[in-house]
């Protein structure tokens, strides 16, 4: 049988036909590729030389490594060198802290960031502290002094009682580092005395942290046992006393203030008289009205509770950036500040927090909360700043009528603005150029405070308007398809 012949393929038909036109196209494509590659390499080199704040954009929801205007202003204005040492063994660097420090270094040539491996440099930490530091702790060194920031101070944690394990709830890196930079570069550190002996309320950890971040040292003061307010006092604080001052204590406090002293007084509603405390306030043209302030304007209280005020924020320097930003302060169970006609012409009273015109005062809080005939009508101040020029300088007084605004739960409802109010006020009180107390960033839930009026509006939109809109659109689509 004859075998079928197999036709051998022509190698010329398999190989591509290269013409001068093909060669030119290939050379052109190769040239374009080389140019694009060169541009990409140059672009990466240029970007790599940019400061961290321009090349590392934090797109995360929590923005842990981002820095705010307070930090930018402070660091950009530095005129002395600061070195931040990150104490960490090689390979154990915390990425969030590293990115944060890169941003600081990019803001000023006066800030240098160095990594110090304790394995390679075992004696370095002992030059600044006797404590053993965890990896990723920081040491901030300036020309005047230095400050250690333990790793645990930068990450806040709480116990989850469902799993009985600690969970990270906040990052305070920017707050701690900015405060430390201010601490190592400032000329003097203020001292604030907190008055004791009248069953004062306990300051929350957030309040203490905010004051400490201002680099203000806190000391206790018993005016009964001391002859006077100490000479080194930059300011004093009286926080939510449950009992009245003695007449002697009131006189000592007045003497201190009339010589250029500064005081923060924060009270709570107690339904009891405190004539000696009122004597101190009256000396500066203010007093406390009897009763509790309620709001009738839905834009000025949170839904369901007219005693939880959302006051207007004034424009006083004591408010700092709170007066410039679109911010809310939440003030539960506040009393009205009375401005007295009988005051010295040298005394100036500025409104910090003010209710709406629809607010009213109830003296009988156990009765109805509805407005009745005879109830005093607003607007009312619930927080004021008082100043007076004297021979020894300037007297300053901050008076807030609700200690409840600093509870952690209430403060969280306005994203820390209540404690920020305290920090800004104390910073102004101690004549600091700007507040450097920055709240920690939450790694979990962000709270949203909704006023009663806003709640009603969104209720109408979600319950009434959206369903109707869906029905109209759906009906229109159905009718249009039916006609086809």
mmCIF file of C-alpha atoms in Angstrom, residues 53-427:
data_model
loop_
_atom_site.group_PDB
_atom_site.id
_atom_site.type_symbol
_atom_site.label_atom_id
_atom_site.label_comp_id
_atom_site.label_asym_id
_atom_site.label_seq_id
_atom_site.Cartn_x
_atom_site.Cartn_y
_atom_site.Cartn_z
ATOM 1 C CA UNK A 53 2.896 64.369 54.759
ATOM 2 C CA UNK A 54 2.843 64.708 50.948
ATOM 3 C CA UNK A 55 3.831 61.182 49.912
ATOM 4 C CA UNK A 56 2.063 59.206 52.658
ATOM 5 C CA UNK A 57 -1.625 60.036 52.519
ATOM 6 C CA UNK A 58 -3.643 58.424 55.302
ATOM 7 C CA UNK A 59 -6.822 57.245 53.594
ATOM 8 C CA UNK A 60 -8.017 55.119 56.517
ATOM 9 C CA UNK A 61 -11.258 56.020 58.287
ATOM 10 C CA UNK A 62 -9.547 56.552 61.654
ATOM 11 C CA UNK A 63 -6.543 58.486 60.210
ATOM 12 C CA UNK A 64 -4.311 57.426 63.099
ATOM 13 C CA UNK A 65 -1.090 58.702 61.556
ATOM 14 C CA UNK A 66 -2.549 62.002 60.311
ATOM 15 C CA UNK A 67 -1.650 65.219 62.119
ATOM 16 C CA UNK A 68 -3.757 68.315 62.716
ATOM 17 C CA UNK A 69 -3.343 72.064 62.488
ATOM 18 C CA UNK A 70 -2.243 72.438 66.130
ATOM 19 C CA UNK A 71 0.752 70.175 65.532
ATOM 20 C CA UNK A 72 1.579 71.803 62.204
ATOM 21 C CA UNK A 73 1.598 75.290 63.731
ATOM 22 C CA UNK A 74 3.713 74.262 66.719
ATOM 23 C CA UNK A 75 6.304 72.227 64.833
ATOM 24 C CA UNK A 76 6.590 74.620 61.888
ATOM 25 C CA UNK A 77 7.370 77.481 64.287
ATOM 26 C CA UNK A 78 10.203 75.663 66.107
ATOM 27 C CA UNK A 79 13.454 77.608 66.416
ATOM 28 C CA UNK A 80 15.413 74.944 68.329
ATOM 29 C CA UNK A 81 16.364 71.352 67.571
ATOM 30 C CA UNK A 82 14.324 68.397 68.835
ATOM 31 C CA UNK A 83 15.275 64.757 68.392
ATOM 32 C CA UNK A 84 12.729 61.951 68.700
ATOM 33 C CA UNK A 85 14.253 58.548 69.422
ATOM 34 C CA UNK A 86 12.138 55.484 68.668
ATOM 35 C CA UNK A 87 13.355 52.768 71.014
ATOM 36 C CA UNK A 88 12.760 49.495 69.194
ATOM 37 C CA UNK A 89 14.558 46.321 68.281
ATOM 38 C CA UNK A 90 15.115 45.916 64.548
ATOM 39 C CA UNK A 91 12.157 44.228 62.876
ATOM 40 C CA UNK A 92 9.651 45.141 65.598
ATOM 41 C CA UNK A 93 8.837 48.679 64.466
ATOM 42 C CA UNK A 94 5.203 49.796 64.792
ATOM 43 C CA UNK A 95 4.088 51.031 61.372
ATOM 44 C CA UNK A 96 1.551 53.571 62.704
ATOM 45 C CA UNK A 97 4.135 55.210 64.966
ATOM 46 C CA UNK A 98 6.761 55.220 62.228
ATOM 47 C CA UNK A 99 4.438 56.971 59.761
ATOM 48 C CA UNK A 100 3.459 59.492 62.420
ATOM 49 C CA UNK A 101 7.098 60.340 63.194
ATOM 50 C CA UNK A 102 7.899 60.726 59.496
ATOM 51 C CA UNK A 103 5.227 63.408 59.304
ATOM 52 C CA UNK A 104 6.786 65.315 62.215
ATOM 53 C CA UNK A 105 10.207 65.199 60.565
ATOM 54 C CA UNK A 106 8.696 66.489 57.319
ATOM 55 C CA UNK A 107 7.247 69.575 59.017
ATOM 56 C CA UNK A 108 10.511 71.145 60.190
ATOM 57 C CA UNK A 109 14.231 70.809 59.733
ATOM 58 C CA UNK A 110 14.498 71.232 63.524
ATOM 59 C CA UNK A 111 12.852 67.826 64.094
ATOM 60 C CA UNK A 112 14.994 64.730 63.659
ATOM 61 C CA UNK A 113 13.772 61.159 64.079
ATOM 62 C CA UNK A 114 16.181 58.346 64.901
ATOM 63 C CA UNK A 115 15.655 54.661 65.604
ATOM 64 C CA UNK A 116 17.640 53.335 68.551
ATOM 65 C CA UNK A 117 17.962 49.546 68.848
ATOM 66 C CA UNK A 118 18.323 48.672 72.562
ATOM 67 C CA UNK A 119 20.197 45.491 71.613
ATOM 68 C CA UNK A 120 22.872 47.463 69.790
ATOM 69 C CA UNK A 121 22.822 50.365 72.280
ATOM 70 C CA UNK A 122 22.000 48.788 75.669
ATOM 71 C CA UNK A 123 22.957 51.847 77.740
ATOM 72 C CA UNK A 124 21.132 54.513 75.731
ATOM 73 C CA UNK A 125 17.771 54.413 77.570
ATOM 74 C CA UNK A 126 19.422 54.598 81.011
ATOM 75 C CA UNK A 127 20.717 58.074 80.113
ATOM 76 C CA UNK A 128 17.139 59.375 80.233
ATOM 77 C CA UNK A 129 15.151 57.068 82.534
ATOM 78 C CA UNK A 130 15.585 54.243 85.023
ATOM 79 C CA UNK A 131 12.468 52.475 83.708
ATOM 80 C CA UNK A 132 12.514 49.587 81.275
ATOM 81 C CA UNK A 133 10.848 50.702 78.053
ATOM 82 C CA UNK A 134 8.777 48.560 75.733
ATOM 83 C CA UNK A 135 9.582 48.432 72.049
ATOM 84 C CA UNK A 136 8.293 51.506 70.157
ATOM 85 C CA UNK A 137 8.505 53.773 73.195
ATOM 86 C CA UNK A 138 9.794 57.275 72.422
ATOM 87 C CA UNK A 139 12.298 59.651 74.003
ATOM 88 C CA UNK A 140 11.916 63.288 72.967
ATOM 89 C CA UNK A 141 15.073 65.329 73.591
ATOM 90 C CA UNK A 142 15.311 69.120 73.426
ATOM 91 C CA UNK A 143 17.813 71.754 74.450
ATOM 92 C CA UNK A 144 16.085 72.467 77.790
ATOM 93 C CA UNK A 145 14.827 69.041 78.915
ATOM 94 C CA UNK A 146 13.657 65.650 77.699
ATOM 95 C CA UNK A 147 10.553 63.523 78.035
ATOM 96 C CA UNK A 148 9.891 59.779 77.813
ATOM 97 C CA UNK A 149 6.708 58.533 76.115
ATOM 98 C CA UNK A 150 6.068 54.876 77.019
ATOM 99 C CA UNK A 151 4.474 52.764 74.305
ATOM 100 C CA UNK A 152 1.486 52.076 76.588
ATOM 101 C CA UNK A 153 0.726 55.825 76.786
ATOM 102 C CA UNK A 154 0.210 56.016 73.033
ATOM 103 C CA UNK A 155 -2.290 53.184 72.725
ATOM 104 C CA UNK A 156 -5.415 53.219 74.886
ATOM 105 C CA UNK A 157 -7.078 49.913 75.715
ATOM 106 C CA UNK A 158 -10.076 48.664 77.665
ATOM 107 C CA UNK A 159 -11.329 45.252 78.745
ATOM 108 C CA UNK A 160 -13.946 43.603 76.558
ATOM 109 C CA UNK A 161 -16.141 41.928 79.150
ATOM 110 C CA UNK A 162 -17.496 39.482 76.566
ATOM 111 C CA UNK A 163 -14.061 38.051 75.783
ATOM 112 C CA UNK A 164 -12.273 39.290 78.956
ATOM 113 C CA UNK A 165 -9.411 40.490 76.813
ATOM 114 C CA UNK A 166 -7.891 43.930 76.361
ATOM 115 C CA UNK A 167 -8.795 45.687 73.121
ATOM 116 C CA UNK A 168 -7.136 48.774 71.654
ATOM 117 C CA UNK A 169 -9.677 51.608 71.617
ATOM 118 C CA UNK A 170 -7.605 54.684 70.818
ATOM 119 C CA UNK A 171 -4.281 56.012 69.532
ATOM 120 C CA UNK A 172 -2.823 59.022 71.326
ATOM 121 C CA UNK A 173 0.427 59.270 69.394
ATOM 122 C CA UNK A 174 -0.052 62.804 68.091
ATOM 123 C CA UNK A 175 -1.306 64.078 71.453
ATOM 124 C CA UNK A 176 1.672 62.643 73.324
ATOM 125 C CA UNK A 177 4.365 63.653 70.819
ATOM 126 C CA UNK A 178 3.100 67.205 70.293
ATOM 127 C CA UNK A 179 2.805 67.710 74.047
ATOM 128 C CA UNK A 180 6.342 66.352 74.515
ATOM 129 C CA UNK A 181 7.768 68.696 71.867
ATOM 130 C CA UNK A 182 6.113 71.639 73.606
ATOM 131 C CA UNK A 183 7.428 70.375 76.964
ATOM 132 C CA UNK A 184 11.072 70.149 75.870
ATOM 133 C CA UNK A 185 11.065 73.527 74.115
ATOM 134 C CA UNK A 186 9.004 75.803 76.387
ATOM 135 C CA UNK A 187 10.754 78.212 78.736
ATOM 136 C CA UNK A 188 8.605 77.638 81.833
ATOM 137 C CA UNK A 189 6.066 75.043 82.981
ATOM 138 C CA UNK A 190 2.869 76.313 84.688
ATOM 139 C CA UNK A 191 1.504 74.938 87.976
ATOM 140 C CA UNK A 192 -2.207 74.575 88.673
ATOM 141 C CA UNK A 193 -3.496 74.001 92.212
ATOM 142 C CA UNK A 194 -6.756 72.083 92.647
ATOM 143 C CA UNK A 195 -8.680 73.158 95.735
ATOM 144 C CA UNK A 196 -9.679 70.323 98.081
ATOM 145 C CA UNK A 197 -11.647 69.864 101.288
ATOM 146 C CA UNK A 198 -15.250 70.300 100.074
ATOM 147 C CA UNK A 199 -15.998 66.825 98.681
ATOM 148 C CA UNK A 200 -14.990 67.947 95.216
ATOM 149 C CA UNK A 201 -15.842 65.720 92.280
ATOM 150 C CA UNK A 202 -13.243 63.385 90.840
ATOM 151 C CA UNK A 203 -11.729 64.556 87.588
ATOM 152 C CA UNK A 204 -11.875 61.928 84.855
ATOM 153 C CA UNK A 205 -8.718 60.469 83.352
ATOM 154 C CA UNK A 206 -9.486 62.369 80.140
ATOM 155 C CA UNK A 207 -9.578 65.654 82.067
ATOM 156 C CA UNK A 208 -6.281 64.925 83.805
ATOM 157 C CA UNK A 209 -4.685 63.817 80.546
ATOM 158 C CA UNK A 210 -5.835 66.986 78.743
ATOM 159 C CA UNK A 211 -4.321 69.216 81.437
ATOM 160 C CA UNK A 212 -1.093 67.192 81.560
ATOM 161 C CA UNK A 213 -0.764 67.472 77.764
ATOM 162 C CA UNK A 214 -0.760 71.227 78.243
ATOM 163 C CA UNK A 215 2.392 70.550 80.311
ATOM 164 C CA UNK A 216 0.702 71.972 83.389
ATOM 165 C CA UNK A 217 1.682 70.417 86.708
ATOM 166 C CA UNK A 218 -1.237 69.769 89.077
ATOM 167 C CA UNK A 219 -0.979 70.023 92.869
ATOM 168 C CA UNK A 220 -3.576 69.830 95.641
ATOM 169 C CA UNK A 221 -4.370 72.893 97.760
ATOM 170 C CA UNK A 222 -6.183 73.005 101.095
ATOM 171 C CA UNK A 223 -6.999 76.648 101.739
ATOM 172 C CA UNK A 224 -7.906 75.928 105.353
ATOM 173 C CA UNK A 225 -4.382 74.833 106.230
ATOM 174 C CA UNK A 226 -2.494 77.215 103.924
ATOM 175 C CA UNK A 227 -2.121 80.875 104.782
ATOM 176 C CA UNK A 228 -2.714 81.834 101.167
ATOM 177 C CA UNK A 229 -2.593 80.521 97.623
ATOM 178 C CA UNK A 230 1.086 79.605 96.970
ATOM 179 C CA UNK A 231 3.190 82.157 95.116
ATOM 180 C CA UNK A 232 4.088 79.668 92.374
ATOM 181 C CA UNK A 233 0.438 79.115 91.416
ATOM 182 C CA UNK A 234 -0.254 80.016 87.788
ATOM 183 C CA UNK A 235 -3.914 79.180 88.311
ATOM 184 C CA UNK A 236 -6.281 77.322 90.648
ATOM 185 C CA UNK A 237 -9.247 75.050 89.978
ATOM 186 C CA UNK A 238 -12.347 74.334 92.049
ATOM 187 C CA UNK A 239 -14.154 71.353 90.521
ATOM 188 C CA UNK A 240 -17.701 70.457 91.525
ATOM 189 C CA UNK A 241 -17.616 71.112 95.302
ATOM 190 C CA UNK A 242 -20.436 69.434 97.221
ATOM 191 C CA UNK A 243 -20.018 71.759 100.201
ATOM 192 C CA UNK A 244 -19.492 75.500 100.475
ATOM 193 C CA UNK A 245 -16.173 77.227 101.055
ATOM 194 C CA UNK A 246 -15.613 78.693 104.472
ATOM 195 C CA UNK A 247 -15.608 82.480 104.708
ATOM 196 C CA UNK A 248 -11.876 82.379 105.365
ATOM 197 C CA UNK A 249 -11.237 80.277 102.268
ATOM 198 C CA UNK A 250 -13.347 82.583 100.137
ATOM 199 C CA UNK A 251 -11.382 85.601 101.344
ATOM 200 C CA UNK A 252 -8.055 83.911 100.536
ATOM 201 C CA UNK A 253 -9.269 83.066 97.041
ATOM 202 C CA UNK A 254 -10.509 86.613 96.444
ATOM 203 C CA UNK A 255 -7.201 88.070 97.663
ATOM 204 C CA UNK A 256 -5.299 85.802 95.268
ATOM 205 C CA UNK A 257 -7.471 86.778 92.312
ATOM 206 C CA UNK A 258 -7.409 90.507 93.054
ATOM 207 C CA UNK A 259 -3.623 90.330 92.736
ATOM 208 C CA UNK A 260 -3.755 88.984 89.192
ATOM 209 C CA UNK A 261 -4.669 85.391 90.048
ATOM 210 C CA UNK A 262 -6.475 83.027 87.707
ATOM 211 C CA UNK A 263 -9.175 80.484 88.540
ATOM 212 C CA UNK A 264 -11.381 77.853 86.924
ATOM 213 C CA UNK A 265 -14.620 77.233 88.850
ATOM 214 C CA UNK A 266 -16.904 74.414 87.719
ATOM 215 C CA UNK A 267 -20.071 73.723 89.707
ATOM 216 C CA UNK A 268 -22.893 71.169 89.738
ATOM 217 C CA UNK A 269 -26.580 71.622 90.432
ATOM 218 C CA UNK A 270 -27.127 70.675 94.109
ATOM 219 C CA UNK A 271 -30.292 72.571 95.103
ATOM 220 C CA UNK A 272 -28.458 74.034 98.091
ATOM 221 C CA UNK A 273 -27.078 77.462 98.929
ATOM 222 C CA UNK A 274 -23.360 78.211 98.892
ATOM 223 C CA UNK A 275 -23.059 81.850 99.987
ATOM 224 C CA UNK A 276 -19.258 81.917 100.290
ATOM 225 C CA UNK A 277 -18.718 80.481 96.823
ATOM 226 C CA UNK A 278 -21.239 82.992 95.506
ATOM 227 C CA UNK A 279 -19.256 85.704 97.296
ATOM 228 C CA UNK A 280 -16.223 84.841 95.146
ATOM 229 C CA UNK A 281 -18.310 84.935 91.959
ATOM 230 C CA UNK A 282 -20.160 88.109 92.960
ATOM 231 C CA UNK A 283 -16.822 89.885 93.369
ATOM 232 C CA UNK A 284 -16.489 89.561 89.590
ATOM 233 C CA UNK A 285 -20.009 90.585 88.633
ATOM 234 C CA UNK A 286 -21.570 87.135 88.242
ATOM 235 C CA UNK A 287 -23.679 84.711 90.252
ATOM 236 C CA UNK A 288 -25.638 81.484 89.864
ATOM 237 C CA UNK A 289 -29.378 81.540 89.269
ATOM 238 C CA UNK A 290 -31.473 79.089 91.240
ATOM 239 C CA UNK A 291 -32.842 76.125 89.276
ATOM 240 C CA UNK A 292 -31.946 74.204 86.119
ATOM 241 C CA UNK A 293 -31.928 75.437 82.512
ATOM 242 C CA UNK A 294 -34.161 73.662 79.984
ATOM 243 C CA UNK A 295 -34.330 74.221 76.242
ATOM 244 C CA UNK A 296 -37.443 74.508 74.096
ATOM 245 C CA UNK A 297 -35.531 75.036 70.821
ATOM 246 C CA UNK A 298 -34.989 71.655 69.189
ATOM 247 C CA UNK A 299 -31.670 72.787 67.733
ATOM 248 C CA UNK A 300 -30.259 73.347 71.213
ATOM 249 C CA UNK A 301 -30.861 70.074 73.049
ATOM 250 C CA UNK A 302 -30.439 66.412 72.222
ATOM 251 C CA UNK A 303 -33.478 64.356 71.324
ATOM 252 C CA UNK A 304 -35.727 63.446 74.235
ATOM 253 C CA UNK A 305 -33.961 65.431 76.951
ATOM 254 C CA UNK A 306 -34.324 69.239 77.153
ATOM 255 C CA UNK A 307 -31.895 69.364 80.116
ATOM 256 C CA UNK A 308 -29.049 68.149 77.862
ATOM 257 C CA UNK A 309 -28.160 71.476 76.312
ATOM 258 C CA UNK A 310 -26.319 72.071 73.029
ATOM 259 C CA UNK A 311 -25.396 75.740 73.630
ATOM 260 C CA UNK A 312 -24.117 78.315 71.184
ATOM 261 C CA UNK A 313 -20.324 78.670 71.358
ATOM 262 C CA UNK A 314 -18.974 82.213 71.742
ATOM 263 C CA UNK A 315 -15.908 83.883 70.261
ATOM 264 C CA UNK A 316 -13.742 84.400 73.356
ATOM 265 C CA UNK A 317 -9.999 83.714 73.195
ATOM 266 C CA UNK A 318 -10.546 81.297 76.077
ATOM 267 C CA UNK A 319 -12.326 78.929 73.660
ATOM 268 C CA UNK A 320 -9.349 78.582 71.336
ATOM 269 C CA UNK A 321 -10.144 76.830 68.059
ATOM 270 C CA UNK A 322 -13.568 75.728 69.339
ATOM 271 C CA UNK A 323 -14.842 79.207 68.487
ATOM 272 C CA UNK A 324 -13.665 78.858 64.887
ATOM 273 C CA UNK A 325 -14.713 75.308 64.085
ATOM 274 C CA UNK A 326 -18.238 74.019 63.490
ATOM 275 C CA UNK A 327 -18.230 72.257 66.855
ATOM 276 C CA UNK A 328 -20.775 71.141 69.433
ATOM 277 C CA UNK A 329 -20.552 71.097 73.220
ATOM 278 C CA UNK A 330 -23.019 69.026 75.245
ATOM 279 C CA UNK A 331 -23.930 70.398 78.684
ATOM 280 C CA UNK A 332 -26.243 68.319 80.895
ATOM 281 C CA UNK A 333 -28.161 69.798 83.854
ATOM 282 C CA UNK A 334 -26.665 73.281 83.762
ATOM 283 C CA UNK A 335 -27.574 76.403 85.688
ATOM 284 C CA UNK A 336 -27.845 79.945 84.380
ATOM 285 C CA UNK A 337 -25.125 82.506 85.060
ATOM 286 C CA UNK A 338 -26.532 85.746 86.388
ATOM 287 C CA UNK A 339 -24.762 88.952 85.358
ATOM 288 C CA UNK A 340 -24.942 91.471 88.177
ATOM 289 C CA UNK A 341 -25.518 95.160 87.613
ATOM 290 C CA UNK A 342 -23.309 96.026 90.565
ATOM 291 C CA UNK A 343 -19.796 95.322 89.264
ATOM 292 C CA UNK A 344 -16.583 97.243 88.742
ATOM 293 C CA UNK A 345 -16.127 98.996 85.411
ATOM 294 C CA UNK A 346 -12.767 97.233 85.031
ATOM 295 C CA UNK A 347 -14.434 93.804 84.964
ATOM 296 C CA UNK A 348 -15.224 92.334 81.519
ATOM 297 C CA UNK A 349 -17.574 89.359 81.148
ATOM 298 C CA UNK A 350 -17.537 87.313 77.925
ATOM 299 C CA UNK A 351 -20.057 84.630 77.009
ATOM 300 C CA UNK A 352 -18.565 81.215 76.353
ATOM 301 C CA UNK A 353 -21.693 79.047 76.134
ATOM 302 C CA UNK A 354 -25.177 80.494 75.623
ATOM 303 C CA UNK A 355 -28.648 78.985 75.275
ATOM 304 C CA UNK A 356 -31.292 79.994 72.741
ATOM 305 C CA UNK A 357 -33.972 82.594 73.397
ATOM 306 C CA UNK A 358 -36.419 79.734 73.980
ATOM 307 C CA UNK A 359 -34.614 78.408 77.051
ATOM 308 C CA UNK A 360 -36.171 78.751 80.498
ATOM 309 C CA UNK A 361 -35.274 77.997 84.108
ATOM 310 C CA UNK A 362 -37.176 75.550 86.341
ATOM 311 C CA UNK A 363 -36.715 76.059 90.055
ATOM 312 C CA UNK A 364 -38.900 73.071 90.915
ATOM 313 C CA UNK A 365 -37.131 70.261 89.097
ATOM 314 C CA UNK A 366 -39.358 67.619 90.690
ATOM 315 C CA UNK A 367 -42.443 69.032 88.985
ATOM 316 C CA UNK A 368 -43.308 69.367 85.322
ATOM 317 C CA UNK A 369 -40.544 70.132 82.857
ATOM 318 C CA UNK A 370 -42.899 72.146 80.669
ATOM 319 C CA UNK A 371 -42.535 75.914 80.654
ATOM 320 C CA UNK A 372 -44.901 77.642 83.064
ATOM 321 C CA UNK A 373 -45.801 81.223 83.909
ATOM 322 C CA UNK A 374 -43.157 82.736 86.112
ATOM 323 C CA UNK A 375 -40.253 80.694 84.727
ATOM 324 C CA UNK A 376 -37.317 82.933 83.807
ATOM 325 C CA UNK A 377 -36.834 83.141 80.038
ATOM 326 C CA UNK A 378 -33.608 82.973 78.048
ATOM 327 C CA UNK A 379 -31.182 83.411 76.567
ATOM 328 C CA UNK A 380 -28.867 82.400 79.414
ATOM 329 C CA UNK A 381 -25.127 82.095 79.751
ATOM 330 C CA UNK A 382 -24.083 78.692 81.107
ATOM 331 C CA UNK A 383 -20.373 79.428 80.820
ATOM 332 C CA UNK A 384 -18.476 82.726 80.992
ATOM 333 C CA UNK A 385 -14.946 84.122 80.976
ATOM 334 C CA UNK A 386 -14.187 87.109 83.223
ATOM 335 C CA UNK A 387 -11.122 89.335 82.988
ATOM 336 C CA UNK A 388 -9.932 92.365 84.924
ATOM 337 C CA UNK A 389 -6.726 94.382 84.554
ATOM 338 C CA UNK A 390 -5.002 94.935 87.891
ATOM 339 C CA UNK A 391 -1.676 96.375 89.026
ATOM 340 C CA UNK A 392 -0.019 92.927 89.144
ATOM 341 C CA UNK A 393 -1.248 91.766 85.746
ATOM 342 C CA UNK A 394 -4.615 90.431 84.656
ATOM 343 C CA UNK A 395 -7.158 88.453 86.626
ATOM 344 C CA UNK A 396 -8.878 85.652 84.702
ATOM 345 C CA UNK A 397 -11.868 83.559 85.737
ATOM 346 C CA UNK A 398 -13.616 80.746 83.889
ATOM 347 C CA UNK A 399 -17.008 79.732 85.295
ATOM 348 C CA UNK A 400 -18.919 76.701 83.970
ATOM 349 C CA UNK A 401 -22.194 75.623 85.587
ATOM 350 C CA UNK A 402 -22.171 71.892 84.817
ATOM 351 C CA UNK A 403 -19.519 69.423 85.889
ATOM 352 C CA UNK A 404 -21.516 66.713 84.087
ATOM 353 C CA UNK A 405 -20.257 67.864 80.704
ATOM 354 C CA UNK A 406 -16.886 66.239 81.518
ATOM 355 C CA UNK A 407 -18.193 62.731 82.124
ATOM 356 C CA UNK A 408 -16.608 60.331 79.640
ATOM 357 C CA UNK A 409 -19.933 59.250 78.160
ATOM 358 C CA UNK A 410 -21.150 62.814 77.592
ATOM 359 C CA UNK A 411 -17.769 63.939 76.235
ATOM 360 C CA UNK A 412 -17.710 61.016 73.778
ATOM 361 C CA UNK A 413 -21.061 62.143 72.364
ATOM 362 C CA UNK A 414 -19.385 65.303 71.045
ATOM 363 C CA UNK A 415 -16.097 63.652 70.037
ATOM 364 C CA UNK A 416 -14.115 65.041 72.966
ATOM 365 C CA UNK A 417 -15.093 68.692 72.519
ATOM 366 C CA UNK A 418 -16.089 69.101 76.171
ATOM 367 C CA UNK A 419 -12.633 68.156 77.431
ATOM 368 C CA UNK A 420 -11.131 70.227 74.628
ATOM 369 C CA UNK A 421 -13.073 73.199 76.048
ATOM 370 C CA UNK A 422 -11.359 72.612 79.390
ATOM 371 C CA UNK A 423 -7.910 72.259 77.811
ATOM 372 C CA UNK A 424 -8.300 75.444 75.769
ATOM 373 C CA UNK A 425 -9.591 77.369 78.790
ATOM 374 C CA UNK A 426 -6.718 76.253 81.022
ATOM 375 C CA UNK A 427 -4.185 77.036 78.293
#
